[in-house]
Coordinates of C-alpha atoms and ligand atoms in Angstrom, one line a residue:
X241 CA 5.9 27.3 -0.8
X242 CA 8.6 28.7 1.3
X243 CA 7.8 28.8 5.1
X244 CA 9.5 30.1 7.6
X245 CA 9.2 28.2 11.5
X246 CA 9.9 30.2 14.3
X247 CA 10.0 28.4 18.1
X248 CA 10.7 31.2 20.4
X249 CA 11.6 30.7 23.9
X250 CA 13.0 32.7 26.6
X251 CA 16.5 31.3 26.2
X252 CA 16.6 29.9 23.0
X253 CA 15.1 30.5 19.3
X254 CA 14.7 27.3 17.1
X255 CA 14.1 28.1 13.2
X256 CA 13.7 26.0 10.3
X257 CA 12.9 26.7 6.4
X258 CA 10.3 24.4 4.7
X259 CA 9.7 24.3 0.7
X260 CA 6.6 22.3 1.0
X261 CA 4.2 21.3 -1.5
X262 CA 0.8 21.0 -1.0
X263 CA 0.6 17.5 -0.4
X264 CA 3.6 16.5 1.7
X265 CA 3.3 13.1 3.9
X266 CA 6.6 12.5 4.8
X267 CA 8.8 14.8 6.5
X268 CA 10.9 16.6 4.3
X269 CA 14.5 17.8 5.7
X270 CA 14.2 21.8 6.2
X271 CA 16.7 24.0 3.2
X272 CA 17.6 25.5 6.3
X273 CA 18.0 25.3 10.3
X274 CA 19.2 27.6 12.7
X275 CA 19.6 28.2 16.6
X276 CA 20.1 31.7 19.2
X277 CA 21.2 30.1 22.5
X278 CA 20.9 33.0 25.3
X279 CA 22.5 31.1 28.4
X280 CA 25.8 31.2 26.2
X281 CA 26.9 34.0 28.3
X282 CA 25.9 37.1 29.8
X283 CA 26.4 40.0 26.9
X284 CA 26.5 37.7 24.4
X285 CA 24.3 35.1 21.9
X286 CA 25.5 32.0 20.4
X287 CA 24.0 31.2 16.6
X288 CA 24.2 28.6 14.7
X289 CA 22.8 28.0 11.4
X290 CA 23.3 25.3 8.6
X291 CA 22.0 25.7 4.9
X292 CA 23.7 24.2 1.7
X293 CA 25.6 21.5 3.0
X294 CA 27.7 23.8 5.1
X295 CA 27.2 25.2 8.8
X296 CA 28.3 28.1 11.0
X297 CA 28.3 28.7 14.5
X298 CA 29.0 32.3 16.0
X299 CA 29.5 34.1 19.5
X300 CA 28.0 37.5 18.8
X301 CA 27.9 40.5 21.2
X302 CA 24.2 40.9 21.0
X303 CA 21.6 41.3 24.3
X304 CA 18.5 42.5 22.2
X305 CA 16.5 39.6 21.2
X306 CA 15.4 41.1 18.0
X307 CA 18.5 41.7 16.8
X308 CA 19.8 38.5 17.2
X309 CA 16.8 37.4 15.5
X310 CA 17.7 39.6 12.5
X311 CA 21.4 38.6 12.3
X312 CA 19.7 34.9 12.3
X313 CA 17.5 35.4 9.7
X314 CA 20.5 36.9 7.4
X315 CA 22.3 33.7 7.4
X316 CA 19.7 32.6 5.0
X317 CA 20.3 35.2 2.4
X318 CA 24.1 35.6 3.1
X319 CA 27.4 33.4 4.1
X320 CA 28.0 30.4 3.7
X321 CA 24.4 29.0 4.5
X322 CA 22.6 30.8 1.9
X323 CA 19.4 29.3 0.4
X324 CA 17.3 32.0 -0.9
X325 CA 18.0 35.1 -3.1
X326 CA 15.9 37.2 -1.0
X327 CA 14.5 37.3 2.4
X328 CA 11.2 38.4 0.3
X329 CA 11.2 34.9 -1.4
X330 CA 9.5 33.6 2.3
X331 CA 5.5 33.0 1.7
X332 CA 4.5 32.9 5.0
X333 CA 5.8 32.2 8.8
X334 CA 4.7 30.0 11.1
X335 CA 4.8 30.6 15.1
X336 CA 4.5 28.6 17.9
X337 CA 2.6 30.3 20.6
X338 CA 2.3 27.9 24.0
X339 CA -1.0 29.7 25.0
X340 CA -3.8 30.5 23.1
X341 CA -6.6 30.7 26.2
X342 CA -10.2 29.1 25.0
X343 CA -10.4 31.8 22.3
X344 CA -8.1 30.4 20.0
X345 CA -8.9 26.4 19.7
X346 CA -6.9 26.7 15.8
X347 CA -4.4 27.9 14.2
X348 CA -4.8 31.5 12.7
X349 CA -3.8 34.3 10.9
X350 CA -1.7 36.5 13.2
X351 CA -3.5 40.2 13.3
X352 CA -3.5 42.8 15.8
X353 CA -6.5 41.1 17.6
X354 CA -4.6 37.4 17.5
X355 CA -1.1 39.9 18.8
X356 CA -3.8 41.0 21.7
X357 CA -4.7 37.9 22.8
X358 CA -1.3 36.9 23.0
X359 CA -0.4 39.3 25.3
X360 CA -3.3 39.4 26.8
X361 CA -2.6 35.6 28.2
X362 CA 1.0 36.2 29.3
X363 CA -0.3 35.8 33.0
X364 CA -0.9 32.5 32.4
X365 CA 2.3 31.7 30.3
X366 CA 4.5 34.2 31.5
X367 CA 7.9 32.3 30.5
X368 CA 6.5 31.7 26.8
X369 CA 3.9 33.9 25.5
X370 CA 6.5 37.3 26.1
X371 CA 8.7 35.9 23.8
X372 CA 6.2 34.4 21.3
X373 CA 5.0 37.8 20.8
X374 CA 8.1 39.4 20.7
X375 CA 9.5 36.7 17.9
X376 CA 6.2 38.1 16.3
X377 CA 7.0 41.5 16.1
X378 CA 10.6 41.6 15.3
X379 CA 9.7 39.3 12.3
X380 CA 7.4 41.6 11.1
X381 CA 9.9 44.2 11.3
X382 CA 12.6 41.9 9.5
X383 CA 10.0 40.5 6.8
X384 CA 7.5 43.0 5.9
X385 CA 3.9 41.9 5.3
X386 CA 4.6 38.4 4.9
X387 CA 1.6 36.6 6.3
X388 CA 2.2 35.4 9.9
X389 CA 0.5 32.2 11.0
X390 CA 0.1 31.5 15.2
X391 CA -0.2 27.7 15.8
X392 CA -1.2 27.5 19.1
X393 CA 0.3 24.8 22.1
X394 CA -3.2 24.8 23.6
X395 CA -5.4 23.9 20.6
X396 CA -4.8 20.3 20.4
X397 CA -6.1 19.7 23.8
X398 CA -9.1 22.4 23.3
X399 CA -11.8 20.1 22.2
X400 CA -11.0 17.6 25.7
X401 CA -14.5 16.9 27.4
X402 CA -15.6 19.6 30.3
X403 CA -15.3 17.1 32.9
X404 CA -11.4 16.0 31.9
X405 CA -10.7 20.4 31.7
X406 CA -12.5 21.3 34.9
X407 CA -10.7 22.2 38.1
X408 CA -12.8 21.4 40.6
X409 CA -12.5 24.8 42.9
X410 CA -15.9 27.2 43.1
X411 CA -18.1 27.4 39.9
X412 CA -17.0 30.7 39.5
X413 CA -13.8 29.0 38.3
X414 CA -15.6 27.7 35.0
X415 CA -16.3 31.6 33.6
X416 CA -13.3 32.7 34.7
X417 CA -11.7 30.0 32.7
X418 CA -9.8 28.7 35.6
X419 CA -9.7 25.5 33.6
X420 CA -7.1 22.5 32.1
X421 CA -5.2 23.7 29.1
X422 CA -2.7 21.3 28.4
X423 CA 0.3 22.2 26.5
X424 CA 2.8 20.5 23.9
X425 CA -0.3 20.3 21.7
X426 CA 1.6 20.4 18.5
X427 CA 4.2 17.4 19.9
X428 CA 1.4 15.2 21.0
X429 CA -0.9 15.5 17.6
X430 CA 2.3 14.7 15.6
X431 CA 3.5 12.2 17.5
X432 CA -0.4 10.6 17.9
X433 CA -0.8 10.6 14.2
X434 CA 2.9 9.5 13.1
X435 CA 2.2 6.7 15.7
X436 CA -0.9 5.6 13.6
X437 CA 0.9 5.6 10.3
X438 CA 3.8 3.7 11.8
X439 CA 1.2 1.2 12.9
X440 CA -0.9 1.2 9.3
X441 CA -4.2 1.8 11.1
X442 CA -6.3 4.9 11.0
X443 CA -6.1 7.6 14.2
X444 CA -9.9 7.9 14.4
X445 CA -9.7 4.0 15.9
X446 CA -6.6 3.8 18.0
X447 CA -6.2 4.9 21.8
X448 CA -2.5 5.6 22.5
X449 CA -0.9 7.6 24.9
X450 CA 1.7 9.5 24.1
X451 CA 4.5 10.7 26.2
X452 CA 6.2 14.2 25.8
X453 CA 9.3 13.6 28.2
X454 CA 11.7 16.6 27.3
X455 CA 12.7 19.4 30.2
X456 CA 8.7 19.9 30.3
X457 CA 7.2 16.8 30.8
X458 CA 3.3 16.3 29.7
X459 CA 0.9 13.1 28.7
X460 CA -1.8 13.0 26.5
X461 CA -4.7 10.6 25.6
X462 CA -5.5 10.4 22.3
X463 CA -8.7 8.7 21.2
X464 CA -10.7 9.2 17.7
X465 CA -7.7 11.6 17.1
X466 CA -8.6 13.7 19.6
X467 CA -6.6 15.0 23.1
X468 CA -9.4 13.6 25.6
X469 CA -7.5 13.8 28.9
X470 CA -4.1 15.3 29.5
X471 CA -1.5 16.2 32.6
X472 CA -0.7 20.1 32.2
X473 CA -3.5 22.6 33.2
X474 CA -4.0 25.8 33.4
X475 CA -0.2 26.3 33.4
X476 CA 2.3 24.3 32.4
X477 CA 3.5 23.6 36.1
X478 CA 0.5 21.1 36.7
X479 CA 1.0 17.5 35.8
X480 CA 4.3 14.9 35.8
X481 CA 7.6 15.6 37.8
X482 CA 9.7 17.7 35.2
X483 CA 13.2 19.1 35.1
X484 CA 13.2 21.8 37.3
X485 CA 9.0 22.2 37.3
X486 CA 7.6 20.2 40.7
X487 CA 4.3 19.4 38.4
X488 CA 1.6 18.3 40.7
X489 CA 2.0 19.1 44.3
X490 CA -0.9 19.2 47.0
X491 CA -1.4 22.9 46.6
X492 CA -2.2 23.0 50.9
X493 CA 1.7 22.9 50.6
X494 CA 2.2 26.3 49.2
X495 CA -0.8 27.6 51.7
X496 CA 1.5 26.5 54.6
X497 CA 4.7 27.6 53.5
X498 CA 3.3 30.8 52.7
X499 CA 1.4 31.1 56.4
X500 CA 4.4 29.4 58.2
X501 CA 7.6 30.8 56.1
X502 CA 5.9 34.2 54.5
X503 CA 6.8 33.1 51.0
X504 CA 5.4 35.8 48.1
X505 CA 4.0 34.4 44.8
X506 CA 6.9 35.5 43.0
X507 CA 9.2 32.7 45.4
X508 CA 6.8 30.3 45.1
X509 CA 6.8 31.0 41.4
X510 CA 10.8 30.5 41.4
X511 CA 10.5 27.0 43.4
X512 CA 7.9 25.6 41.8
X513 CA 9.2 26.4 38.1
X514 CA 12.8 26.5 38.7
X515 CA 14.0 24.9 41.8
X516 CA 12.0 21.6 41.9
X517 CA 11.7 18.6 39.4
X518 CA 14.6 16.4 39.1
X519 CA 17.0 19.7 39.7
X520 CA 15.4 20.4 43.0
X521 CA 15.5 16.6 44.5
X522 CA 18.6 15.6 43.3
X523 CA 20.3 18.9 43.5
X524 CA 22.6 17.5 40.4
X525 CA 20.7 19.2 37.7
X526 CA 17.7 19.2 35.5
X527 CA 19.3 16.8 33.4
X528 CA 18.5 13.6 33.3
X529 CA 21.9 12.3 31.9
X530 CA 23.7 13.8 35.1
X531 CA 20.8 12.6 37.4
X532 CA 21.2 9.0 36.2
X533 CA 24.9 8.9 36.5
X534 CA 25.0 10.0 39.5
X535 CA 22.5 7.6 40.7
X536 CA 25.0 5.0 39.5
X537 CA 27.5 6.2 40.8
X538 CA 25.7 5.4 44.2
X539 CA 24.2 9.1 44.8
X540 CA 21.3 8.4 46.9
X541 CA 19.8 11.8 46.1
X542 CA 19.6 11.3 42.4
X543 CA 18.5 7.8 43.1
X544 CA 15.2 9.3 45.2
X545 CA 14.9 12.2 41.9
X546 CA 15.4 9.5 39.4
X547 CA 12.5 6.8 41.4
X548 CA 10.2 9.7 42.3
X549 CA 10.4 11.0 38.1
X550 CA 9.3 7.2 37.6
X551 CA 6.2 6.6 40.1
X552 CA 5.0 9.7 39.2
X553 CA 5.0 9.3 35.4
X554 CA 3.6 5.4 35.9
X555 CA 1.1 7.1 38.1
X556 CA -0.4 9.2 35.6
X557 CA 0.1 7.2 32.5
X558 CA -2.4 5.1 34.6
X559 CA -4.7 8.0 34.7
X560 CA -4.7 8.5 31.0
X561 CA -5.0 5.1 30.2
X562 CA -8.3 5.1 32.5
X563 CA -9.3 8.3 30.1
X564 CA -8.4 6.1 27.1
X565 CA -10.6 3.0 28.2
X566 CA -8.2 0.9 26.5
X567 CA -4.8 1.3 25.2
X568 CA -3.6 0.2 21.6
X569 CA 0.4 2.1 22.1
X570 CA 2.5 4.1 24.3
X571 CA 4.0 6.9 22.6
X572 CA 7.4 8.1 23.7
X573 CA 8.8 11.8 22.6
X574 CA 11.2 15.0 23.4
X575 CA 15.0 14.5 24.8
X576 CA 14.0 11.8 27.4
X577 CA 11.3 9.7 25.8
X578 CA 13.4 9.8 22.5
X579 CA 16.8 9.0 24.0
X580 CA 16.4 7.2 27.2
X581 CA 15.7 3.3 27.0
X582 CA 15.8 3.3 30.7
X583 CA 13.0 5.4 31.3
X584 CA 11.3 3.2 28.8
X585 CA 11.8 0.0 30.5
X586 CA 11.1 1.4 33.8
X587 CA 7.6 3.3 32.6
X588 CA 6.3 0.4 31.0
X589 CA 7.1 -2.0 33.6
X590 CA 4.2 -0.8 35.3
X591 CA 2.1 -1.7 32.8
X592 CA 2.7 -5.5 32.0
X593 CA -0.6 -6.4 33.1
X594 CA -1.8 -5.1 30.5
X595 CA -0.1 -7.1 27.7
X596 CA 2.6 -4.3 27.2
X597 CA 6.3 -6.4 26.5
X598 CA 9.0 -4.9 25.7
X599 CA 12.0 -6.0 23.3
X600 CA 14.6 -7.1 25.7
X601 CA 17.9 -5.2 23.8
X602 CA 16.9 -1.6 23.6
X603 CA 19.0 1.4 22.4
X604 CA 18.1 4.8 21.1
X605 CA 18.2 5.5 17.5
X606 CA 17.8 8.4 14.7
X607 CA 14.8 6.5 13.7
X608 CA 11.8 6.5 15.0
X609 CA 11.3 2.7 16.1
X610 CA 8.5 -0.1 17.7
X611 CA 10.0 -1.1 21.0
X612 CA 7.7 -3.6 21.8
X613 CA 7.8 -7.4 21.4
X614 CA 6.2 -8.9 18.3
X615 CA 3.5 -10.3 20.7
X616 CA 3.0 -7.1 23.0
X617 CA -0.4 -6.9 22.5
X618 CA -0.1 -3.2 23.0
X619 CA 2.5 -1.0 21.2
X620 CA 4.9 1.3 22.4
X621 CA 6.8 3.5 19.8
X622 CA 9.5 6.0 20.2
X623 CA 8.7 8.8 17.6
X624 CA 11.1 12.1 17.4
X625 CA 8.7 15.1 17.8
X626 CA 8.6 17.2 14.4
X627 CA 7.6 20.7 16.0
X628 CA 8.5 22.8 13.7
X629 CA 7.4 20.5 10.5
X630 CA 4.2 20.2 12.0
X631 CA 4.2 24.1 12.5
X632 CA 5.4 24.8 8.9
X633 CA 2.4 22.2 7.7
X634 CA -0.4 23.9 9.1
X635 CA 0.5 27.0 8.3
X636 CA 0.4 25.5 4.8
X637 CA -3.2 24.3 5.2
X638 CA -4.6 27.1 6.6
X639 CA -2.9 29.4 4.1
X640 CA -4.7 26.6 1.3
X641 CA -7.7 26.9 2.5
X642 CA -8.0 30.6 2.3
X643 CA -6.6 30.1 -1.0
X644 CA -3.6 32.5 -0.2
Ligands
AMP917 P1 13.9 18.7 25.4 O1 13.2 19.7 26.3 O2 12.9 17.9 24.6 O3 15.0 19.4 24.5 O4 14.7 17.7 26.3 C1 15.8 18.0 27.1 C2 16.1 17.0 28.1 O5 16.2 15.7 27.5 C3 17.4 17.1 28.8 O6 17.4 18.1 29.9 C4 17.7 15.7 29.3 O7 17.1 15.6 30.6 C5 17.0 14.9 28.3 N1 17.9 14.1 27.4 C6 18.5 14.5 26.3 N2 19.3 13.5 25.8 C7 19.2 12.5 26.7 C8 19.8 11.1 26.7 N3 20.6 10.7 25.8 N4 19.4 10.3 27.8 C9 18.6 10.8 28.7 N5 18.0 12.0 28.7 C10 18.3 12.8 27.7

């Protein structure tokens, strides 16, 4: 079965064609991969694509998103990156969509109800949901009727217990559903259950933690293969120091610079989400490569960024480790936790007490590897998050079971 994987963001568009098999436990390599950067410059879309052995990579003088989505989607039938005859050889598509609110706790057939909902939720994921909707629609204008299959950020984390979702503000918080989230759902369940196969043992008995460090940074518990306890909330803004997201903050901070300096929600939105996080407090960037070289380069700016990203990671893996009861591995994922053997050593260091060694030589790798001692009595793996595998394989199960 053919399936089409589309990760839609505000400033980017990830895609990737599967031919899966209804029984598929390693990761296959896609036929197919492309990318629509926005930031390229203003006017203008950058796409690359790579199919057949052979890849492209184009400036094109396009502004409408949907448009660039088509002339992405035609570098699978045409050009040098051709896989498939026909766009109508695609069985089914598979969107990520960050929020899916408590009604939708699984993946599902995308209708105009499910499209509703979507939208419906944008206040609560206003830089994703707009484009997850709109990747919808301009795919059903490119594809036809092809069946279109939501897999939903939230739904990993919808099954945490009441207590570990609850805010606590007035009751009347609870039916508004004023409540804990959590995002990067698809990331952490992969991750979680790659981390079990890597170890031999079953999900349903392990506790691990696993890390999503990327520009978003979130934790997750993980116990009887379930998200118990996690860092983002009812946004993703709550939770871990990010790259330009502040995460947690006492919230009587925004009271008083709203009394004192007359901030509107809309700048508070901007400095929480875009002007905070390692870009904010080192003003380098909201890239941790730049951060960290300036900090050795003797920036004492990047140096306060760089400590502050670390306490307040070790802080909450604490917290979730508390959730777990226990800790069998530390799972580390996205463009830090895969690439970073510094914030490796430095998170784990916290947690020695606890049995958690380290190898002493670490470097980053295109595998996915154990970086813990032989005798750690805890392990801690460094898995590459599979998004848009893991997308393209529950589409295929859901589609199974309804015997499409
Ligand atoms: P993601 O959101 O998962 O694509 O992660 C993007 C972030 O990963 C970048 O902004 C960097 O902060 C970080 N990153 C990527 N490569 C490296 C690396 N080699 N070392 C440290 N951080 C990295």
């Amino acid at each position: 079965m053919k399936i089409f994987v589309l990760n839609a963001g505000s400033s980017s568009h990830k895609s990737c064609l599967f031919d899966l098999d209804k029984d598929n436990s390693e990761v296959p390599n896609p036929l197919w991969r492309a990318a629509l950067d926005w930031t390229h410059q203003q006017g203008q879309v950058e796409l690359s694509a790579s199919g057949a052995g052979e890849s492209i990579q184009q400036v094109l003088p396009i502004t409408d998103k949907a448009e660039g989505l088509e002339a992405m989607v035609n570098t699978l039938v045409d050009g040098p990156t051709q896989v498939l005859d026909s766009l109508s050889d695609i069985d089914a598509v598979g969107h990520r969509v960050v929020h899916g609110g408590r009604d939708y706790i699984d993946s599902v057939p995308i209708d105009e109800a499910v499209k509703a909902a979507i939208q419906r939720l944008i206040p609560l994921a206003p830089a994703h949901n707009p484009a997850n909707l709109q990747g919808i629609e301009a795919l059903e204008g490119i594809l036809g009727d092809v069946p279109q299959v939501a897999v939903f950020d939230t739904a990993f984390h919808a099954r945490m217990p009441e207590a570990a979702a609850t805010y606590p503000g007035p009751h009347a918080w609870v039916e508004q559903g004023i409540r804990r989230y959590g995002f990067h759902g698809i990331s952490h369940q992969y991750v979680a259950q790659r981390a079990a196969d890597m170890m031999g043992r079953d999900l349903a008995d392990l506790k691990i933690l696993t890390c999503h460090l990327g520009n978003g940074c979130s934790l997750a518990a993980v116990k009887d293969g379930l998200s118990i306890d996690t860092t983002m909330g009812f946004t993703p803004l709550d939770g871990l120091m990010m790259g330009s997201r502040s995460g947690s903050v006492d919230p009587g901070i925004l009271i008083y610079l709203m009394r004192q300096e007359g901030y509107t929600a809309d700048q508070l939105d901007q400095l929480l989400n875009k002007e905070s996080g390692l870009k904010g407090l080192s003003g380098i960037g909201n890239d941790l490569r730049s951060v960290v070289e300036a900090m050795e380069g003797g920036n004492a700016q990047a140096q306060l960024a760089f400590d502050t990203f670390i306490h307040r990671l070790r802080r909450k893996m604490g917290g979730m480790i508390a959730s777990l009861g226990g800790l069998d591995a530390v799972v580390f994922t996205a463009g830090i936790g895969e690439n970073s053997p510094l914030v490796w050593q430095q998170a784990c260091e916290g947690f020695e007490f606890l049995g958690l060694r380290l190898k002493a030589d670490l470097s980053r790798a295109e595998e996915d590897q154990d970086i813990a001692r032989e005798e750690s009595r805890v392990r801690s793996l460094v898995i590459h998050t599979q998004e848009e595998w893991a997308i393209a394989q529950a589409c295929l199960a859901l589609l199974n079971d309804r015997g499409c």
